[in-house]
Short mmCIF file of C-alpha atoms and ligand atoms in Angstrom, two decimals:
data_model
loop_
_atom_site.label_atom_id
_atom_site.label_comp_id
_atom_site.label_asym_id
_atom_site.label_seq_id
_atom_site.Cartn_x
_atom_site.Cartn_y
_atom_site.Cartn_z
CA UNK A 229 -21.80 50.87 106.20
CA UNK A 230 -21.60 53.96 108.62
CA UNK A 231 -19.78 56.05 105.60
CA UNK A 232 -22.55 55.08 103.22
CA UNK A 233 -24.94 56.32 105.51
CA UNK A 234 -23.32 59.78 106.63
CA UNK A 235 -23.19 60.14 102.43
CA UNK A 236 -27.12 59.41 102.04
CA UNK A 237 -27.70 62.36 104.48
CA UNK A 238 -25.68 64.69 103.50
CA UNK A 239 -27.41 63.97 99.93
CA UNK A 240 -30.89 64.26 101.51
CA UNK A 241 -29.78 67.49 102.71
CA UNK A 242 -29.10 68.34 99.64
CA UNK A 243 -32.25 67.13 97.67
CA UNK A 244 -33.98 69.47 100.63
CA UNK A 245 -32.12 72.61 99.40
CA UNK A 246 -32.95 72.13 96.01
CA UNK A 247 -36.70 71.50 97.49
CA UNK A 248 -37.74 73.55 99.91
CA UNK A 249 -37.29 77.79 98.40
CA UNK A 250 -38.32 80.92 100.11
CA UNK A 251 -41.03 83.25 99.05
CA UNK A 252 -41.73 84.30 102.82
CA UNK A 253 -44.54 81.63 103.27
CA UNK A 254 -44.53 80.35 106.58
CA UNK A 255 -44.05 77.12 107.47
CA UNK A 256 -47.71 76.01 107.55
CA UNK A 257 -48.11 77.47 103.93
CA UNK A 258 -45.11 75.05 102.64
CA UNK A 259 -47.59 72.33 101.93
CA UNK A 260 -45.91 70.35 99.67
CA UNK A 261 -42.85 67.75 100.64
CA UNK A 262 -40.84 66.06 98.12
CA UNK A 263 -43.10 62.91 98.29
CA UNK A 264 -46.37 64.70 97.57
CA UNK A 265 -48.73 61.55 97.08
CA UNK A 266 -51.53 63.22 97.12
CA UNK A 267 -53.79 60.87 95.33
CA UNK A 268 -56.54 62.60 92.94
CA UNK A 269 -58.12 64.60 95.83
CA UNK A 270 -57.84 68.40 95.22
CA UNK A 271 -54.59 69.68 97.77
CA UNK A 272 -55.13 73.04 99.13
CA UNK A 273 -52.38 75.25 97.12
CA UNK A 274 -50.69 77.97 99.34
CA UNK A 275 -51.75 81.69 98.91
CA UNK A 276 -48.57 83.45 97.45
CA UNK A 277 -49.74 86.94 96.25
CA UNK A 278 -47.82 86.10 92.85
CA UNK A 279 -49.73 85.64 89.46
CA UNK A 280 -48.72 84.38 86.29
CA UNK A 281 -48.88 81.75 83.03
CA UNK A 282 -46.30 78.97 82.44
CA UNK A 283 -46.92 76.71 79.81
CA UNK A 284 -44.76 73.58 79.68
CA UNK A 285 -43.75 71.87 76.78
CA UNK A 286 -42.99 67.97 77.83
CA UNK A 287 -44.52 66.13 80.37
CA UNK A 288 -41.42 63.78 80.93
CA UNK A 289 -39.54 63.52 83.77
CA UNK A 290 -38.65 67.84 83.69
CA UNK A 291 -41.71 68.56 82.13
CA UNK A 292 -43.97 67.56 85.09
CA UNK A 293 -41.48 68.52 88.13
CA UNK A 294 -41.59 71.94 87.05
CA UNK A 295 -45.79 72.14 86.40
CA UNK A 296 -46.00 70.23 90.11
CA UNK A 297 -43.52 72.81 92.07
CA UNK A 298 -45.12 75.93 90.12
CA UNK A 299 -48.47 75.09 91.61
CA UNK A 300 -47.05 73.58 94.99
CA UNK A 301 -45.29 76.62 96.00
CA UNK A 302 -46.83 79.50 93.39
CA UNK A 303 -50.47 78.90 94.55
CA UNK A 304 -53.92 78.96 92.50
CA UNK A 305 -52.59 81.85 90.93
CA UNK A 306 -49.92 80.67 88.78
CA UNK A 307 -51.92 79.14 86.03
CA UNK A 308 -50.08 75.89 84.89
CA UNK A 309 -50.31 74.23 81.32
CA UNK A 310 -48.39 70.88 80.03
CA UNK A 311 -48.07 70.55 76.62
CA UNK A 312 -47.31 66.71 76.11
CA UNK A 313 -47.54 64.52 72.56
CA UNK A 314 -48.24 61.10 74.00
CA UNK A 315 -51.29 60.33 76.60
CA UNK A 316 -49.02 58.86 79.45
CA UNK A 317 -45.21 58.72 80.33
CA UNK A 318 -42.95 55.69 80.22
CA UNK A 319 -40.30 55.90 82.19
CA UNK A 320 -36.69 55.11 80.82
CA UNK A 321 -34.93 54.77 84.09
CA UNK A 322 -35.09 51.15 85.02
CA UNK A 323 -36.53 50.16 81.34
CA UNK A 324 -33.46 48.34 81.14
CA UNK A 325 -35.26 45.76 83.40
CA UNK A 326 -38.01 45.23 81.16
CA UNK A 327 -35.56 43.62 77.93
CA UNK A 328 -34.55 40.56 80.80
CA UNK A 329 -38.09 40.43 82.41
CA UNK A 330 -37.84 41.88 86.24
CA UNK A 331 -39.84 44.96 85.86
CA UNK A 332 -43.27 45.06 83.80
CA UNK A 333 -43.81 47.84 81.07
CA UNK A 334 -47.08 48.38 82.78
CA UNK A 335 -44.95 49.57 85.50
CA UNK A 336 -42.79 52.56 83.96
CA UNK A 337 -46.58 53.96 82.96
CA UNK A 338 -47.27 56.91 84.35
CA UNK A 339 -50.94 58.73 84.28
CA UNK A 340 -50.82 62.52 84.28
CA UNK A 341 -54.49 62.13 86.83
CA UNK A 342 -52.46 63.36 89.85
CA UNK A 343 -51.20 66.37 88.71
CA UNK A 344 -54.45 67.44 86.70
CA UNK A 345 -56.64 66.70 89.63
CA UNK A 346 -54.59 67.38 92.85
CA UNK A 347 -52.76 69.81 91.49
CA UNK A 348 -54.84 72.12 88.93
CA UNK A 349 -52.86 71.96 86.32
CA UNK A 350 -54.21 71.64 82.74
CA UNK A 351 -52.88 69.08 80.57
CA UNK A 352 -53.06 68.86 76.71
CA UNK A 353 -52.23 66.07 74.75
CA UNK A 354 -50.53 67.69 71.51
CA UNK A 355 -47.59 68.66 70.10
CA UNK A 356 -45.29 72.18 70.48
CA UNK A 357 -44.67 73.41 66.68
CA UNK A 358 -43.51 77.30 67.40
CA UNK A 359 -43.38 79.99 69.71
CA UNK A 360 -43.14 83.45 69.87
CA UNK A 361 -41.84 84.88 73.39
CA UNK A 362 -42.26 88.85 72.61
CA UNK A 363 -45.92 87.89 72.34
CA UNK A 364 -45.80 85.23 74.78
CA UNK A 365 -47.36 82.85 72.71
CA UNK A 366 -46.90 79.00 71.75
CA UNK A 367 -48.57 77.11 68.85
CA UNK A 368 -49.78 73.70 69.15
CA UNK A 369 -50.91 71.20 67.04
CA UNK A 370 -53.89 68.51 68.20
CA UNK A 371 -56.00 65.86 67.04
CA UNK A 372 -58.39 68.47 66.89
CA UNK A 373 -56.72 70.96 64.73
CA UNK A 374 -53.81 73.56 66.03
CA UNK A 375 -54.04 75.84 68.69
CA UNK A 376 -52.82 78.83 70.53
CA UNK A 377 -51.49 79.05 74.18
CA UNK A 378 -50.58 82.27 75.60
CA UNK A 379 -47.63 82.48 78.10
CA UNK A 380 -45.93 84.83 80.50
CA UNK A 381 -43.09 81.85 80.65
CA UNK A 382 -41.91 79.21 78.63
CA UNK A 383 -40.43 75.80 80.12
CA UNK A 384 -39.25 73.97 77.36
CA UNK A 385 -38.93 70.12 78.23
CA UNK A 386 -38.84 67.66 75.24
CA UNK A 387 -36.09 65.43 75.98
CA UNK A 388 -33.32 64.30 73.30
CA UNK A 389 -33.64 63.24 69.27
CA UNK A 390 -31.24 61.25 67.38
CA UNK A 391 -28.55 61.21 64.64
CA UNK A 392 -28.91 57.63 63.09
CA UNK A 393 -25.92 56.41 61.14
CA UNK A 394 -25.48 55.48 57.72
CA UNK A 395 -27.49 52.35 57.11
CA UNK A 396 -30.13 53.35 59.40
CA UNK A 397 -32.14 56.57 57.10
CA UNK A 398 -35.44 54.63 56.23
CA UNK A 399 -37.97 54.11 58.79
CA UNK A 400 -38.29 50.03 57.73
CA UNK A 401 -34.54 50.09 58.96
CA UNK A 402 -34.98 51.61 61.69
CA UNK A 403 -37.53 48.73 62.83
CA UNK A 404 -35.57 46.32 62.34
CA UNK A 405 -32.58 47.96 65.02
CA UNK A 406 -34.06 49.84 67.10
CA UNK A 407 -32.26 52.45 69.85
CA UNK A 408 -35.11 51.29 72.63
CA UNK A 409 -33.21 54.61 73.88
CA UNK A 410 -36.90 56.20 74.32
CA UNK A 411 -39.17 53.25 76.66
CA UNK A 412 -41.86 52.51 74.59
CA UNK A 413 -42.59 50.17 71.62
CA UNK A 414 -39.11 49.54 70.99
CA UNK A 415 -37.97 48.35 74.86
CA UNK A 416 -40.74 45.69 73.47
CA UNK A 417 -39.13 45.07 69.99
CA UNK A 418 -35.61 45.08 71.38
CA UNK A 419 -36.94 42.14 74.30
CA UNK A 420 -37.96 40.16 71.38
CA UNK A 421 -35.50 40.00 69.67
CA UNK A 422 -32.53 39.54 72.62
CA UNK A 423 -35.23 36.38 73.27
CA UNK A 424 -34.79 34.96 69.74
CA UNK A 425 -31.13 34.78 69.73
CA UNK A 426 -29.94 31.33 69.73
CA UNK A 427 -27.63 29.38 72.58
CA UNK A 428 -24.06 30.55 71.76
CA UNK A 429 -25.49 33.59 70.34
CA UNK A 430 -23.75 36.92 70.25
CA UNK A 431 -25.57 40.15 71.01
CA UNK A 432 -23.50 43.60 69.83
CA UNK A 433 -24.91 47.01 71.04
CA UNK A 434 -23.43 50.12 70.33
CA UNK A 435 -22.89 53.28 72.38
CA UNK A 436 -23.11 57.10 71.22
CA UNK A 437 -20.17 59.64 71.74
CA UNK A 438 -21.03 61.87 75.11
CA UNK A 439 -23.22 63.39 76.20
CA UNK A 440 -25.74 61.03 76.04
CA UNK A 441 -28.63 60.62 78.37
CA UNK A 442 -28.33 58.55 81.26
CA UNK A 443 -23.83 58.32 81.42
CA UNK A 444 -24.22 54.85 83.03
CA UNK A 445 -27.30 53.70 81.02
CA UNK A 446 -26.06 51.45 78.15
CA UNK A 447 -23.10 49.99 80.25
CA UNK A 448 -26.20 48.84 82.93
CA UNK A 449 -27.82 47.72 79.46
CA UNK A 450 -25.18 45.25 78.47
CA UNK A 451 -24.47 44.13 82.05
CA UNK A 452 -28.10 42.74 82.66
CA UNK A 453 -28.38 41.48 79.37
CA UNK A 454 -25.05 39.67 79.64
CA UNK A 455 -26.67 38.20 83.01
CA UNK A 456 -30.08 36.97 81.66
CA UNK A 457 -28.09 35.10 77.89
CA UNK A 458 -25.95 33.71 80.71
CA UNK A 459 -29.11 32.20 82.67
CA UNK A 460 -31.41 31.72 79.48
CA UNK A 461 -28.90 31.44 76.43
CA UNK A 462 -25.50 29.94 77.94
CA UNK A 463 -21.91 30.72 75.76
CA UNK A 464 -23.56 33.99 74.19
CA UNK A 465 -21.84 37.27 74.03
CA UNK A 466 -22.36 40.83 74.08
CA UNK A 467 -19.63 42.85 71.89
CA UNK A 468 -20.40 46.61 73.31
CA UNK A 469 -18.89 48.94 70.44
CA UNK A 470 -18.24 52.53 72.72
CA UNK A 471 -17.60 55.74 70.23
CA UNK A 472 -15.95 56.57 73.79
CA UNK A 473 -12.13 56.17 74.44
CA UNK A 474 -13.11 54.72 77.58
CA UNK A 475 -16.49 53.43 79.71
CA UNK A 476 -18.07 57.26 80.11
CA UNK A 477 -19.45 56.71 83.61
CA UNK A 478 -19.06 54.60 87.03
CA UNK A 479 -16.01 53.27 85.30
CA UNK A 480 -14.50 51.21 88.11
CA UNK A 481 -17.50 49.45 88.47
CA UNK A 482 -18.36 48.59 84.79
CA UNK A 483 -14.32 47.58 84.27
CA UNK A 484 -14.82 44.39 87.06
CA UNK A 485 -18.44 44.26 85.96
CA UNK A 486 -16.83 43.37 82.63
CA UNK A 487 -13.85 41.35 83.45
CA UNK A 488 -14.44 39.84 86.26
CA UNK A 489 -18.79 39.94 87.32
CA UNK A 490 -19.54 39.05 83.10
CA UNK A 491 -15.86 37.52 82.23
CA UNK A 492 -15.97 35.66 79.29
CA UNK A 493 -19.29 37.14 77.80
CA UNK A 494 -18.88 40.92 77.53
CA UNK A 495 -16.18 42.14 75.02
CA UNK A 496 -16.00 45.81 75.60
CA UNK A 497 -14.50 47.23 72.43
CA UNK A 498 -13.28 51.65 72.30
CA UNK A 499 -12.84 53.89 70.27
CA UNK A 500 -15.68 52.56 68.31
CA UNK A 501 -17.80 54.74 66.28
CA UNK A 502 -20.26 53.44 64.05
CA UNK A 503 -19.32 53.92 60.37
CA UNK A 504 -22.18 51.89 58.96
CA UNK A 505 -25.16 49.87 60.07
CA UNK A 506 -25.77 46.56 57.41
CA UNK A 507 -29.21 45.88 57.80
CA UNK A 508 -29.71 43.04 56.12
CA UNK A 509 -26.55 41.06 57.61
CA UNK A 510 -27.33 42.87 61.19
CA UNK A 511 -23.30 43.65 60.59
CA UNK A 512 -21.67 46.94 62.59
CA UNK A 513 -19.41 48.56 60.49
CA UNK A 514 -16.43 50.57 62.89
CA UNK A 515 -13.00 52.05 62.64
CA UNK A 516 -12.14 48.86 64.69
CA UNK A 517 -13.78 46.12 62.83
CA UNK A 518 -16.88 44.64 61.37
CA UNK A 519 -18.89 43.10 63.72
CA UNK A 520 -22.32 40.98 63.32
CA UNK A 521 -24.69 40.20 65.27
CA UNK A 522 -27.75 37.52 66.12
CA UNK A 523 -29.27 40.50 67.80
CA UNK A 524 -28.27 44.29 67.16
CA UNK A 525 -29.01 47.33 69.09
CA UNK A 526 -27.77 50.52 68.03
CA UNK A 527 -27.81 53.69 70.29
CA UNK A 528 -27.41 56.46 68.34
CA UNK A 529 -25.88 60.09 68.50
CA UNK A 530 -27.86 62.27 71.32
CA UNK A 531 -29.03 65.25 69.29
CA UNK A 532 -31.46 68.48 70.83
CA UNK A 533 -35.11 68.02 69.84
CA UNK A 534 -36.27 69.82 66.35
CA UNK A 535 -38.28 72.26 68.27
CA UNK A 536 -35.29 74.04 70.14
CA UNK A 537 -33.93 74.39 66.19
CA UNK A 538 -37.50 75.86 65.07
CA UNK A 539 -37.46 77.93 68.55
CA UNK A 540 -34.34 79.47 67.56
CA UNK A 541 -32.50 77.99 70.69
CA UNK A 542 -30.52 75.16 69.83
CA UNK A 543 -27.48 77.15 70.35
CA UNK A 544 -25.59 74.96 72.34
CA UNK A 545 -23.42 71.37 70.39
CA UNK A 546 -25.13 69.34 68.64
CA UNK A 547 -28.62 71.19 68.59
CA UNK A 548 -28.86 70.93 72.94
CA UNK A 549 -29.94 74.83 74.39
CA UNK A 550 -27.26 76.67 76.22
CA UNK A 551 -28.99 78.25 79.99
CA UNK A 552 -27.92 79.45 82.81
CA UNK A 553 -28.38 77.44 85.41
CA UNK A 554 -29.28 79.75 88.10
CA UNK A 555 -33.51 79.97 86.36
CA UNK A 556 -32.84 77.45 83.12
CA UNK A 557 -33.81 80.55 80.77
CA UNK A 558 -32.11 80.04 76.70
CA UNK A 559 -29.10 82.23 76.59
CA UNK A 560 -30.64 82.45 73.24
CA UNK A 561 -33.88 84.47 74.27
CA UNK A 562 -36.05 85.95 77.40
CA UNK A 563 -39.09 84.23 78.46
CA UNK A 564 -38.16 80.72 77.59
CA UNK A 565 -36.97 78.87 80.03
CA UNK A 566 -35.14 74.88 79.16
CA UNK A 567 -35.04 71.73 81.68
CA UNK A 568 -34.29 68.32 81.40
CA UNK A 569 -32.00 66.73 78.79
CA UNK A 570 -32.78 69.16 75.45
CA UNK A 571 -30.38 71.42 78.36
CA UNK A 572 -26.73 71.70 77.90
CA UNK A 573 -25.22 71.95 81.17
CA UNK A 574 -22.42 70.33 83.23
CA UNK A 575 -25.01 68.27 84.99
CA UNK A 576 -25.83 64.53 83.27
CA UNK A 577 -28.95 63.94 81.42
CA UNK A 578 -30.88 62.00 83.64
CA UNK A 579 -34.20 62.04 84.83
CA UNK A 580 -33.39 63.07 88.90
CA UNK A 581 -30.81 65.88 87.51
CA UNK A 582 -34.55 66.67 85.20
CA UNK A 583 -36.52 66.44 88.71
CA UNK A 584 -34.26 68.86 90.18
CA UNK A 585 -33.90 71.28 87.73
CA UNK A 586 -37.66 71.23 87.16
CA UNK A 587 -37.00 72.27 90.84
CA UNK A 588 -34.66 74.85 90.04
CA UNK A 589 -36.36 76.66 87.01
CA UNK A 590 -39.62 76.73 88.98
CA UNK A 591 -38.12 78.68 92.10
CA UNK A 592 -37.14 80.96 89.66
CA UNK A 593 -39.89 81.84 87.82
CA UNK A 594 -41.82 82.20 90.87
CA UNK A 595 -39.46 84.71 92.21
CA UNK A 596 -39.65 86.92 89.00
CA UNK A 597 -43.33 86.67 89.13
CA UNK A 598 -42.79 88.05 92.66
CA UNK A 599 -40.40 90.71 91.28
CA UNK A 600 -37.14 88.87 92.62
CA UNK A 601 -33.86 87.73 91.00
CA UNK A 602 -33.34 83.68 90.86
CA UNK A 603 -31.38 82.05 93.76
CA UNK A 604 -27.80 82.81 93.51
CA UNK A 605 -26.98 79.82 94.26
CA UNK A 606 -28.74 76.71 93.81
CA UNK A 607 -27.83 72.92 94.75
CA UNK A 608 -29.08 69.79 92.85
CA UNK A 609 -27.88 66.09 93.04
CA UNK A 610 -28.10 63.23 91.22
CA UNK A 611 -28.38 59.35 92.16
CA UNK A 612 -28.30 57.08 89.48
CA UNK A 613 -28.85 52.98 90.84
CA UNK A 614 -27.18 50.58 87.90
CA UNK A 615 -28.33 46.86 88.03
CA UNK A 616 -25.02 44.68 87.43
CA UNK A 617 -27.07 41.51 87.64
CA UNK A 618 -30.85 40.49 87.59
CA UNK A 619 -30.15 40.88 91.13
CA UNK A 620 -27.68 43.24 92.73
CA UNK A 621 -26.54 47.04 91.37
CA UNK A 622 -24.24 49.58 92.16
CA UNK A 623 -25.03 53.30 92.62
CA UNK A 624 -23.60 56.93 92.03
CA UNK A 625 -24.41 60.23 93.45
CA UNK A 626 -23.61 64.07 93.25
CA UNK A 627 -23.99 67.52 94.53
CA UNK A 628 -23.48 70.00 92.26
CA UNK A 629 -23.47 73.55 93.43
CA UNK A 630 -23.21 77.22 91.61
CA UNK A 631 -20.07 78.32 91.04
CA UNK A 632 -20.24 82.03 90.12
CA UNK A 633 -16.63 82.26 88.51
CA UNK A 634 -17.89 79.94 86.10
CA UNK A 635 -21.32 80.33 86.24
CA UNK A 636 -21.58 76.42 85.69
CA UNK A 637 -23.02 73.86 88.74
CA UNK A 638 -19.94 71.93 90.07
CA UNK A 639 -19.77 68.47 91.36
CA UNK A 640 -19.58 69.55 95.32
CA UNK A 641 -15.66 67.88 96.65
CA UNK A 642 -16.94 65.34 99.34
CA UNK A 643 -20.38 64.78 98.65
CA UNK A 644 -20.28 62.78 95.78
CA UNK A 645 -19.82 58.60 95.77
CA UNK A 646 -20.28 55.89 94.44
CA UNK A 647 -20.98 52.17 95.24
CA UNK A 648 -17.63 50.40 95.99
CA UNK A 649 -19.32 46.76 95.16
CA UNK A 650 -22.79 45.93 93.90
CA UNK A 651 -25.16 43.73 95.90
CA UNK A 652 -28.48 42.74 96.41
CA UNK A 653 -28.86 45.29 98.91
CA UNK A 654 -28.80 48.63 96.26
CA UNK A 655 -31.02 46.07 93.87
CA UNK A 656 -32.74 46.66 96.55
CA UNK A 657 -32.51 50.21 97.05
CA UNK A 658 -33.09 51.29 93.25
CA UNK A 659 -36.59 49.86 93.42
CA UNK A 660 -37.24 52.53 96.81
CA UNK A 661 -35.37 55.22 95.08
CA UNK A 662 -37.18 54.64 91.91
CA UNK A 663 -40.62 54.83 93.73
CA UNK A 664 -39.66 58.20 95.82
CA UNK A 665 -38.17 60.26 92.56
CA UNK A 666 -41.32 59.48 90.19
CA UNK A 667 -44.05 60.17 93.68
CA UNK A 668 -42.14 63.51 93.88
CA UNK A 669 -42.56 64.04 89.88
CA UNK A 670 -45.96 62.45 89.57
CA UNK A 671 -47.88 62.18 92.68
C1 FAD B 1073 -32.36 53.31 79.40
C2 FAD B 1073 -32.33 54.35 80.10
C3 FAD B 1073 -32.10 53.95 81.45
C4 FAD B 1073 -32.13 55.18 82.36
N1 FAD B 1073 -31.65 55.21 83.54
C5 FAD B 1073 -32.00 56.32 84.44
C6 FAD B 1073 -31.66 56.55 85.57
O1 FAD B 1073 -31.21 55.24 86.52
N2 FAD B 1073 -31.54 57.49 86.37
C7 FAD B 1073 -31.72 58.80 85.87
O2 FAD B 1073 -31.93 59.59 87.19
N3 FAD B 1073 -32.00 58.36 84.56
C8 FAD B 1073 -31.93 57.65 83.92
N4 FAD B 1073 -32.00 57.90 82.24
C9 FAD B 1073 -32.18 59.30 81.77
C10 FAD B 1073 -33.43 59.69 81.92
O3 FAD B 1073 -34.88 58.92 81.52
C11 FAD B 1073 -33.93 60.73 81.41
O4 FAD B 1073 -32.90 61.73 81.55
C12 FAD B 1073 -34.45 62.00 81.70
O5 FAD B 1073 -36.48 61.23 81.05
C13 FAD B 1073 -34.43 63.06 80.99
O6 FAD B 1073 -36.00 63.68 81.40
P1 FAD B 1073 -36.87 65.11 80.06
O7 FAD B 1073 -37.90 65.60 80.96
O8 FAD B 1073 -35.84 66.04 79.71
O9 FAD B 1073 -36.79 64.06 78.90
P2 FAD B 1073 -38.01 62.90 78.89
O10 FAD B 1073 -38.26 62.74 80.08
O11 FAD B 1073 -37.63 62.26 77.75
O12 FAD B 1073 -39.61 63.83 78.39
C14 FAD B 1073 -39.78 64.14 77.42
C15 FAD B 1073 -40.90 64.39 77.27
O13 FAD B 1073 -41.73 65.50 75.66
C16 FAD B 1073 -42.73 65.19 75.28
N5 FAD B 1073 -41.69 65.54 73.68
C17 FAD B 1073 -41.29 65.90 73.02
N6 FAD B 1073 -41.51 66.90 72.10
C18 FAD B 1073 -42.68 67.48 72.27
C19 FAD B 1073 -43.40 68.33 71.85
N7 FAD B 1073 -42.65 69.38 70.83
N8 FAD B 1073 -44.65 68.56 71.73
C20 FAD B 1073 -45.00 67.99 73.34
N9 FAD B 1073 -44.29 67.20 74.07
C21 FAD B 1073 -43.50 66.55 73.18
C22 FAD B 1073 -42.01 63.68 75.26
O14 FAD B 1073 -43.29 62.87 74.86
C23 FAD B 1073 -41.96 63.22 76.59
O15 FAD B 1073 -43.15 62.60 77.64
C24 FAD B 1073 -32.09 56.76 81.68
C25 FAD B 1073 -32.62 56.57 80.61
C26 FAD B 1073 -32.56 55.21 79.41
C27 FAD B 1073 -32.58 55.45 77.93
#
């Protein structure tokens, strides 16, 4: 217990390191804290002497974070606009628990109200289409027609897209067999499909090849669905078809969960990439055999969104964007920064990391507006809680620091760790962590 408290204290220190930049502000001018919580009243932004225009594409975990901290640290003359295609954000984090009715969809919805009214961020509902980095112009489509927005810096944070396997080419096939890897209507479809399973039924799910968003996420999904089936559809099975040779995250925790906690229910099959999905018979064909389910969940290969290709910055494997992790500027072009799941770094594709990258990026842009260079030694941290049953969870945390030799973010030895056992205390901590992270991002 003492060890864990010390570990969490180290993490808190790392979070502060990523959370408070130095622009020569007096302490009294640093109005932001990592808990935000300003409601809808406009907050008094600091006077920094900095000025510039930043357009952010995507109001998710990374985009909302960079927008908020640009204003909070940069002050009123740093104009920030978010272009987001959806009217509100639905959190992927905790969305596996919607499948089991432990969490409601309503609890995962976040409005842009506070970013607008408290921080003075302009939020435009629209879709980014193209950009001219040299001229500093972004073209977007909106319900009322196309628009162009001028920027000094463009931050791109559109998350991920999917490369579907054979058999899931058509919209009808994709409506029948969903991934629910972007929380929203598909989450509710999958929930209904699990509910429609008979007693003694089979749930088949797939895990894509790495890298994918939320490395523990698919294994966590297998665990909570197994626990729900145990209680509500006795005799049922969960088959996990993993494209990878082994569990890709929190291996010790999930091996124990699969072989002890959910023994006889979860069947784990490694080296099983999807060859073909037969939608009619709900059968998944893999090199390890064909697996038929009463409910089937295919999580396709995660790829960079088409927007990255359209902007000419999809220069990392699978169409993600290579970046300089000191400022998250694209290595393909100046003035465009890429954060969150769209960027290719040594850090996991996770919401907590998206929030941290947003802060490092905001800090670097503000330093550039002041004529300076990025912080040469950024530190980020990521925590991930994984429910193992409907009332217990495990956790994994990592601190990353910039390594000037490899020019990458590397795990800090001794400052990272994972839970030795899943328990109900960690499940409660998970709810506190989620609330804090989402307030830090949207409030
Ligand atoms: C089931 C599940 C569980 C997870 N659990 C955890 C967890 O416990 N901890 C954790 O840290 N992470 C977790 N994650 C991962 C986390 O949700 C993602 O890593 C995170 O959301 C990435 O943030 P982002 O800002 O890059 O992308 P997103 O949060 O997906 O935001 C991207 C935004 O961009 C918008 N957009 C896309 N294209 C355009 C465009 N052209 N124009 C305008 N807007 C656009 C989208 O509408 C979206 O709002 C989980 C993910 C899943 C699927």
